[in-house]
Coordinates of C-alpha atoms in Angstrom, one line a residue:
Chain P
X1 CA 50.2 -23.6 -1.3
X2 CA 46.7 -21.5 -0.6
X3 CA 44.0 -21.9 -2.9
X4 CA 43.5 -18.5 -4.8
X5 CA 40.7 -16.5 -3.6
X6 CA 40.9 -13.7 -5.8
X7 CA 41.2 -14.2 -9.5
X8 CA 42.3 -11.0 -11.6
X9 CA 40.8 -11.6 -15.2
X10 CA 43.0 -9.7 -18.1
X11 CA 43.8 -10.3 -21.6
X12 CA 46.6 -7.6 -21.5
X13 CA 49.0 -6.8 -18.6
X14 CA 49.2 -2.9 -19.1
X15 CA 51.4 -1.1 -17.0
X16 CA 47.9 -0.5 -14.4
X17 CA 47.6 -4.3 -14.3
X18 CA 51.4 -4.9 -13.2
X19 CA 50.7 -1.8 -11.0
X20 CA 47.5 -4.3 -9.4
X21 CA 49.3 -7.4 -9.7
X22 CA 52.3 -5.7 -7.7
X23 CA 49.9 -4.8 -5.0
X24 CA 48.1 -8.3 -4.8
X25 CA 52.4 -9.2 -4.4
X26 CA 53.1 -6.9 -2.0
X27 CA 50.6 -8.2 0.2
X28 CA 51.1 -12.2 -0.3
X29 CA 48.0 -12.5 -1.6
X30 CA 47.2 -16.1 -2.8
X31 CA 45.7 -14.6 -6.7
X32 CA 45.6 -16.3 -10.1
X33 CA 45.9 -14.3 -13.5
X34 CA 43.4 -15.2 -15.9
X35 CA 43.6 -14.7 -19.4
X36 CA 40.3 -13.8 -21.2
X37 CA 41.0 -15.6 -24.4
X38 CA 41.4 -18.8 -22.9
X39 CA 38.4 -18.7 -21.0
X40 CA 35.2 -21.0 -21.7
X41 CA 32.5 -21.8 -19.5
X42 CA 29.3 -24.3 -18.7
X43 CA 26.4 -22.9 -17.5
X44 CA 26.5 -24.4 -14.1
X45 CA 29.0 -25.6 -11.9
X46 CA 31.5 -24.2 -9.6
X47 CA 34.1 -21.3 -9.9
X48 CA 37.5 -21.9 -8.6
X49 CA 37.7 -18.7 -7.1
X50 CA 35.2 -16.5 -5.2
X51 CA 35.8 -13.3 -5.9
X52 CA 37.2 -11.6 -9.7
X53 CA 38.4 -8.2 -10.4
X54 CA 37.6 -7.7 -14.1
X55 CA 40.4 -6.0 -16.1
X56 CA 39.3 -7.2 -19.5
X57 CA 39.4 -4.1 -21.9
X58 CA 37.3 -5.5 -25.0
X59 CA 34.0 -4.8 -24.1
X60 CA 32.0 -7.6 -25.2
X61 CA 35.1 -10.5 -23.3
X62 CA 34.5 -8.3 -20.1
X63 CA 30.4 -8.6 -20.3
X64 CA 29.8 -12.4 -21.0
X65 CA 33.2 -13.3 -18.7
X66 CA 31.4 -11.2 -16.0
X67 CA 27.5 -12.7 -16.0
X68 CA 29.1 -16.3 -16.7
X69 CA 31.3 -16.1 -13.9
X70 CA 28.4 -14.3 -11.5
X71 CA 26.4 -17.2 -12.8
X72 CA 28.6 -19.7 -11.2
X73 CA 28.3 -17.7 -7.7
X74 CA 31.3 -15.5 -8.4
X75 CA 31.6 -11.8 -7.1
X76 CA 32.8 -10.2 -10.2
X77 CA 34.2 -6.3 -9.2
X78 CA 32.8 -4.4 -10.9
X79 CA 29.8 -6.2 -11.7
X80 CA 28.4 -7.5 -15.2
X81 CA 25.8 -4.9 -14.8
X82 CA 28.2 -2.2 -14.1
X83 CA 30.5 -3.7 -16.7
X84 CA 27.5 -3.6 -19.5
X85 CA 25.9 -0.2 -18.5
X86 CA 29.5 1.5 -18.5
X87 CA 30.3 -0.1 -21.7
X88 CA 27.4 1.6 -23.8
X89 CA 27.1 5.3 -24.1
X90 CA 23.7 4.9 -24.3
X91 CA 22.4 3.2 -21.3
X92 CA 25.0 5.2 -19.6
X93 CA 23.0 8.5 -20.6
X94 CA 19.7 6.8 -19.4
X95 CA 21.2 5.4 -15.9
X96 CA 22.8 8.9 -15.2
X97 CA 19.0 10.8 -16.5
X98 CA 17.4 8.0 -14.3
X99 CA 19.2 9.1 -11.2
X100 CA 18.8 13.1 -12.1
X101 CA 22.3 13.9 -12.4
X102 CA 23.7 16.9 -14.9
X103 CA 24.2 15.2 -18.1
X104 CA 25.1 17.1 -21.4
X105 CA 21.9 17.0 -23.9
X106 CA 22.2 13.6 -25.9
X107 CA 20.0 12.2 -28.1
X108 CA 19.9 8.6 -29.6
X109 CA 18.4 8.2 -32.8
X110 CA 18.0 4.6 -34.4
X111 CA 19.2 5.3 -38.1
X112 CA 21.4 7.8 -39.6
X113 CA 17.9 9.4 -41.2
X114 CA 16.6 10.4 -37.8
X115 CA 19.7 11.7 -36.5
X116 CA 19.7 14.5 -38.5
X117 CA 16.6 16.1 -36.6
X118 CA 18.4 14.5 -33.1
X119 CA 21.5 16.8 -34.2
X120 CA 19.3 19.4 -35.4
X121 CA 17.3 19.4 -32.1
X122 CA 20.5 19.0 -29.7
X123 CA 22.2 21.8 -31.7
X124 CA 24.9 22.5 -33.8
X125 CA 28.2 22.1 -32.8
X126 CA 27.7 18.4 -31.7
X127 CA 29.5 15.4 -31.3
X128 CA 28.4 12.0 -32.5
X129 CA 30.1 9.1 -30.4
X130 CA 30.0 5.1 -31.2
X131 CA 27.7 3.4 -28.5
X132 CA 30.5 1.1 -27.5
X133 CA 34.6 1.8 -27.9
X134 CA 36.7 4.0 -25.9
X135 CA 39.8 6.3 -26.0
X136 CA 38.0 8.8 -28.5
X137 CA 37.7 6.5 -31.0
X138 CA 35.8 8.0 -33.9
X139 CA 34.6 10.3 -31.9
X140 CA 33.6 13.0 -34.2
X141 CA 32.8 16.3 -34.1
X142 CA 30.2 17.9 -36.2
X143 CA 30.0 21.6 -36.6
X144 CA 27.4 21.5 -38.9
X145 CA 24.6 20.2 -41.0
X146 CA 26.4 20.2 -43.8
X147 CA 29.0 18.5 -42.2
X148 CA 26.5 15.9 -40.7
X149 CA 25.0 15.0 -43.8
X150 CA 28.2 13.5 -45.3
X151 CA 29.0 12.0 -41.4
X152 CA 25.7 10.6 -41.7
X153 CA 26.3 8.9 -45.1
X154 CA 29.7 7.3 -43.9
X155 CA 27.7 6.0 -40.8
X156 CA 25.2 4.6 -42.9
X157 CA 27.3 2.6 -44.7
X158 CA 29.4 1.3 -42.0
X159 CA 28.7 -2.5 -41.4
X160 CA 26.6 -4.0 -38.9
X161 CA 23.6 -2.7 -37.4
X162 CA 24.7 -1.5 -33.9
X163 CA 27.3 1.0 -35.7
X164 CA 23.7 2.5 -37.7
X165 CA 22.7 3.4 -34.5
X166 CA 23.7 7.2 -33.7
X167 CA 24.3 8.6 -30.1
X168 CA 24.3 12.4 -30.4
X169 CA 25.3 14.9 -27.8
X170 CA 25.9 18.4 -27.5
X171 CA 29.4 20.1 -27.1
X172 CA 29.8 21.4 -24.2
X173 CA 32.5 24.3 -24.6
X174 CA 35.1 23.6 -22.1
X175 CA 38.1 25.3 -22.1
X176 CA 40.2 22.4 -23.5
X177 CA 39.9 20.2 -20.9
X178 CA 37.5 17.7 -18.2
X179 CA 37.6 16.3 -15.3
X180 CA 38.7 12.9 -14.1
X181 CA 37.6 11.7 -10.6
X182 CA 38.2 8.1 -9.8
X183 CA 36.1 6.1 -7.4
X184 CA 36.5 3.2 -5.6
X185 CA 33.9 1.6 -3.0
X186 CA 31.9 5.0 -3.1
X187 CA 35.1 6.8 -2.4
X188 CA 36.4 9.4 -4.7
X189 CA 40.4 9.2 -4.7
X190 CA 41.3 12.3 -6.2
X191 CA 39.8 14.5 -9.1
X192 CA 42.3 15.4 -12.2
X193 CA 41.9 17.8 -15.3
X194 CA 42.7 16.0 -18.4
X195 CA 44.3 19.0 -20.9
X196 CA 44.7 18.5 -24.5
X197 CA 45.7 20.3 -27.9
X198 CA 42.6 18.7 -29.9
X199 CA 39.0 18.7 -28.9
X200 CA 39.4 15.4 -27.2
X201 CA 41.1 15.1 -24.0
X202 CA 41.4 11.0 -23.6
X203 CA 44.9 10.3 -22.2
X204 CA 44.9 7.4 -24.9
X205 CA 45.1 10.4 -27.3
X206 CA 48.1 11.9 -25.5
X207 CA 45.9 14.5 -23.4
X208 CA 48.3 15.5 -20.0
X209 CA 47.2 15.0 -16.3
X210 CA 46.9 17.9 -13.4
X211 CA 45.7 17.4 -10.0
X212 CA 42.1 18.9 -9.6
X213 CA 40.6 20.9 -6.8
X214 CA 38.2 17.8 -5.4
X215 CA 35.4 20.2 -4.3
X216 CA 32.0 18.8 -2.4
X217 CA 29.9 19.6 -5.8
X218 CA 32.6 16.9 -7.1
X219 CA 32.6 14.5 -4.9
X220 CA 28.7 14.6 -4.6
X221 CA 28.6 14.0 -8.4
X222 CA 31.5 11.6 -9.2
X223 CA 29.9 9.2 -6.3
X224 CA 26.5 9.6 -7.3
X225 CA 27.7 8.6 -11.1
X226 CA 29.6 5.6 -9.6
X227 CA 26.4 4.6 -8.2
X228 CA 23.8 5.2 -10.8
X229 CA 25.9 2.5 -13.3
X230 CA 26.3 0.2 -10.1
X231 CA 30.1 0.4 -10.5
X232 CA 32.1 -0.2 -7.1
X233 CA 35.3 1.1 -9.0
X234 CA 35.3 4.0 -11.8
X235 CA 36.8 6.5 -14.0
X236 CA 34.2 9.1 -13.8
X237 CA 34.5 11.9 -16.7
X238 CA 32.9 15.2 -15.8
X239 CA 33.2 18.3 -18.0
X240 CA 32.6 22.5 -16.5
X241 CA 30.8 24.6 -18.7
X242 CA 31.1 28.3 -18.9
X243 CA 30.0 29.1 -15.7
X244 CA 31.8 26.5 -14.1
X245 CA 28.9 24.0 -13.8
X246 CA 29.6 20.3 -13.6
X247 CA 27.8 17.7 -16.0
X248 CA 29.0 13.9 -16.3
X249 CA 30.2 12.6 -19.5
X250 CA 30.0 9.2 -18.9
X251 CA 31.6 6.1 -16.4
X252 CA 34.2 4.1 -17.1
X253 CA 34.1 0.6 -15.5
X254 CA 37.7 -0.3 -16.5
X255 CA 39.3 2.6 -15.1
X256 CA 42.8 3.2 -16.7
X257 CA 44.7 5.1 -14.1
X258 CA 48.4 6.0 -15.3
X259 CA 48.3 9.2 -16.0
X260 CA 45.9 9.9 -12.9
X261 CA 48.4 8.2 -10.7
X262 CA 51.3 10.5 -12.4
X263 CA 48.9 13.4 -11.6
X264 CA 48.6 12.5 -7.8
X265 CA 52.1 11.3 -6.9
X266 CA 51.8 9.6 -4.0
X267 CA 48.9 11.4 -2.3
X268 CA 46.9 8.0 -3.2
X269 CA 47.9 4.5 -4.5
X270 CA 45.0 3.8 -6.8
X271 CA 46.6 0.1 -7.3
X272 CA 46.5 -0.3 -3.1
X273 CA 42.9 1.3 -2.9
X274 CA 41.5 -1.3 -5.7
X275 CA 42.7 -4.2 -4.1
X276 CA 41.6 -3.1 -0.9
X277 CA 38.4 -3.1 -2.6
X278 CA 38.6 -6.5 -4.0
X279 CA 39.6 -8.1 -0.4
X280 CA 36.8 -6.3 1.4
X281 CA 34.2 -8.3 -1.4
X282 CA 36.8 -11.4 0.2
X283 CA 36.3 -10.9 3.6
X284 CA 32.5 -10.3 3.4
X285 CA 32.6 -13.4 2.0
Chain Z
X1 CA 69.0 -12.8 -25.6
X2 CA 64.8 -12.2 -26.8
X3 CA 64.9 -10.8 -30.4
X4 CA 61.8 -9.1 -31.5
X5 CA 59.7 -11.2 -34.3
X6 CA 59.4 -7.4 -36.1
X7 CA 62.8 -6.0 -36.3
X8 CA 64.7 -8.5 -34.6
X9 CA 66.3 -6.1 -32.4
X10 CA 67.3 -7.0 -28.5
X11 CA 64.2 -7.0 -26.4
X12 CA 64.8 -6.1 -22.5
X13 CA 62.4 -7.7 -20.4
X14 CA 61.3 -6.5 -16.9
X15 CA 63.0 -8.5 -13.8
X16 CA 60.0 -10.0 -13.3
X17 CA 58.2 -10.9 -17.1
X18 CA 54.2 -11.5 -16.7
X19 CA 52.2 -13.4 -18.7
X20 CA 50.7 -11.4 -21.1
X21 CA 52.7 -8.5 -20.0
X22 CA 52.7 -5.8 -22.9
X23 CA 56.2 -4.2 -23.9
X24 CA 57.2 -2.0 -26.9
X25 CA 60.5 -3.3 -29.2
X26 CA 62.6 0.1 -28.3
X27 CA 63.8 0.0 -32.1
X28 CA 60.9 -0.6 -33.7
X29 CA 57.9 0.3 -31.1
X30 CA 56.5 -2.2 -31.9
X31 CA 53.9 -3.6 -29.7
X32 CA 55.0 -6.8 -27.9
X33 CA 53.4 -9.4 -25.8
X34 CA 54.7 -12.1 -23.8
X35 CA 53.4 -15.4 -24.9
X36 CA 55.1 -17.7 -22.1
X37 CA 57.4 -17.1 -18.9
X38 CA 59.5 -20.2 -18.7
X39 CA 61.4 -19.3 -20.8
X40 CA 60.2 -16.1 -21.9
X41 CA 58.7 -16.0 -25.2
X42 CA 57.1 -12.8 -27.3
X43 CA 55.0 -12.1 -30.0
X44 CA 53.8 -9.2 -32.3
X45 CA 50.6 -8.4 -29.7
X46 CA 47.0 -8.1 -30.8
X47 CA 45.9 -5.5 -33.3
X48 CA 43.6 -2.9 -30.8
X49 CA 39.8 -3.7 -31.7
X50 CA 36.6 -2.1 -32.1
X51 CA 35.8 -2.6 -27.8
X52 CA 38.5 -2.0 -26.5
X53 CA 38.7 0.4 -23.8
X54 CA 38.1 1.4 -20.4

């Protein structure tokens, strides 16, 4: 039997893993699963495979697996940069300003005390998100400063000092919904509007999938987000104001693509085009 | 036949079970995850933590 040359590093094996694996299958490619949680590494040495597609979904497993396995000469898709940028709201705001792309106003304050004059000075309604965590996850929205002050006082007394922290940004009225485009290798796939009932429209919180006019303002923007967070392949969240403008909400390194792929049918395999990806980072080998 | 370690209702498995595959008990929904292939083992799977995500 082939050695592997592609390794495809998970802890869970959601249905857009199986969808991945079933590609790597379809094609007889020679691939090894690894699981996160049984993964240690030295320093130095040698990898056993050259190239990884990371599909760890906690945060912190996907970073340090990512720069220990680049460390032993490993292309890691996407990259621990990518993969560390993406995951923080924060350095995702300042890559995205950095490249001069549309971004709603955000603010990061470093305690709960100075975020009432970041909330004050972004505006009223707002929405205060965790730095790292995903799916809408205490995502909050604050209408007010009297609402703020008592969000501010549950922050403050939440443990650890990242969670102290506060990223603020304004909300941006939006008719209920936003804008998923997923890229891979600088290629935008297909756009979707995510619709929900609730303020938030994560599919994780049970917000539905259209197709989306993919417009050249859209592709323009989704690629040019993909690249300012150096990420080969991502979920790119865009939101339209009033007037129909674009902004980016943020990158997602670890795209999940189920409802997107139920959006599109099968005007794009998005299982086929990241594997594709991950054999071209092969090939160059 | 798989039984799951909530409920102990009949688990069905995919024709092809992965490791670490994730199913849900269709009795209890409860989230399952499959320890080992040969044979097929499951467990209760991981409580969702503060990083997850995409």
């Amino acid at each position: 039997m082939s050695k592997p040359r592609v390794a495809v590093l998970a802890s869970r094996i959601r249905t857009d893993e199986k969808h991945i694996l079933a590609a790597l299958d379809r094609r007889r490619i020679c691939y090894s699963h690894v699981d996160s949680r049984t993964l240690w590494s030295f320093s130095h040495g040698t990898a056993a495979t050259p190239v990884t597609l990371n599909r760890e979904l906690a945060h912190h497993r996907a970073v340090y697996a990512a720069r220990s396995l680049e460390a032993l000469g490993v292309t890691v898709v996407n990259s621990a940069t990518a993969t560390e940028i993406c995951g923080d709201k924060w350095r995702t705001s300042l890559a995205l300003r950095a490249a001069d792309l549309p971004v709603p106003a955000t603010a990061l304050a470093l305690t709960p005390d100075a975020a009432r004059e970041a909330l004050a000075a972004v505006g009223y309604p707002a929405v205060i998100k965790p730095l790292v965590g995903s799916w809408g996850r205490l995502v909050t929205l604050v209408p007010d400063a009297q609402v703020a002050e008592t969000v501010l006082e549950y922050i403050a007394a939440l443990p650890g000092p990242q969670a102290h922290i506060v990223y603020v940004q304004e909300l941006v009225a939006a008719r209920g919904r936003d804008i998923r485009a997923v890229v891979v290798g600088g290629e935008v796939l297909g756009a979707t509007y995510r619709t929900s009932t609730g303020w938030r429209t994560n599919v994780a919180r049970g917000a539905t999938s259209q197709p989306c006019p993919v417009t050249p303002e859209l592709v323009k923007l989704a690629t040019a987000a993909a690249a300012a967070v150096a990420a080969d392949i991502a979920g790119v969240d865009l939101i339209e104001d009033e007037q129909g403008r674009l902004a980016v909400l943020e990158v997602n390194a670890g795209v999940e693509f189920s409802g997107f792929q139920q959006a599109m049918g099968d005007r794009v395999n998005v299982a086929d085009r990241i594997v594709d990806h991950v054999l071209s980072k092969v090939e160059a080998l | 036949m798989l039984s799951c370690p909530e409920c102990a209702s009949p688990v069905t498995l995919a024709a092809t079970p992965r490791l670490s595959e994730i199913l849900e008990c269709g009795d209890c929904q409860a989230e399952l995850e499959i320890l080992a292939v040969e044979p097929v083992t499951v467990g209760l799977a991981p409580e969702v933590e503060e990083d997850w995500g995409e």
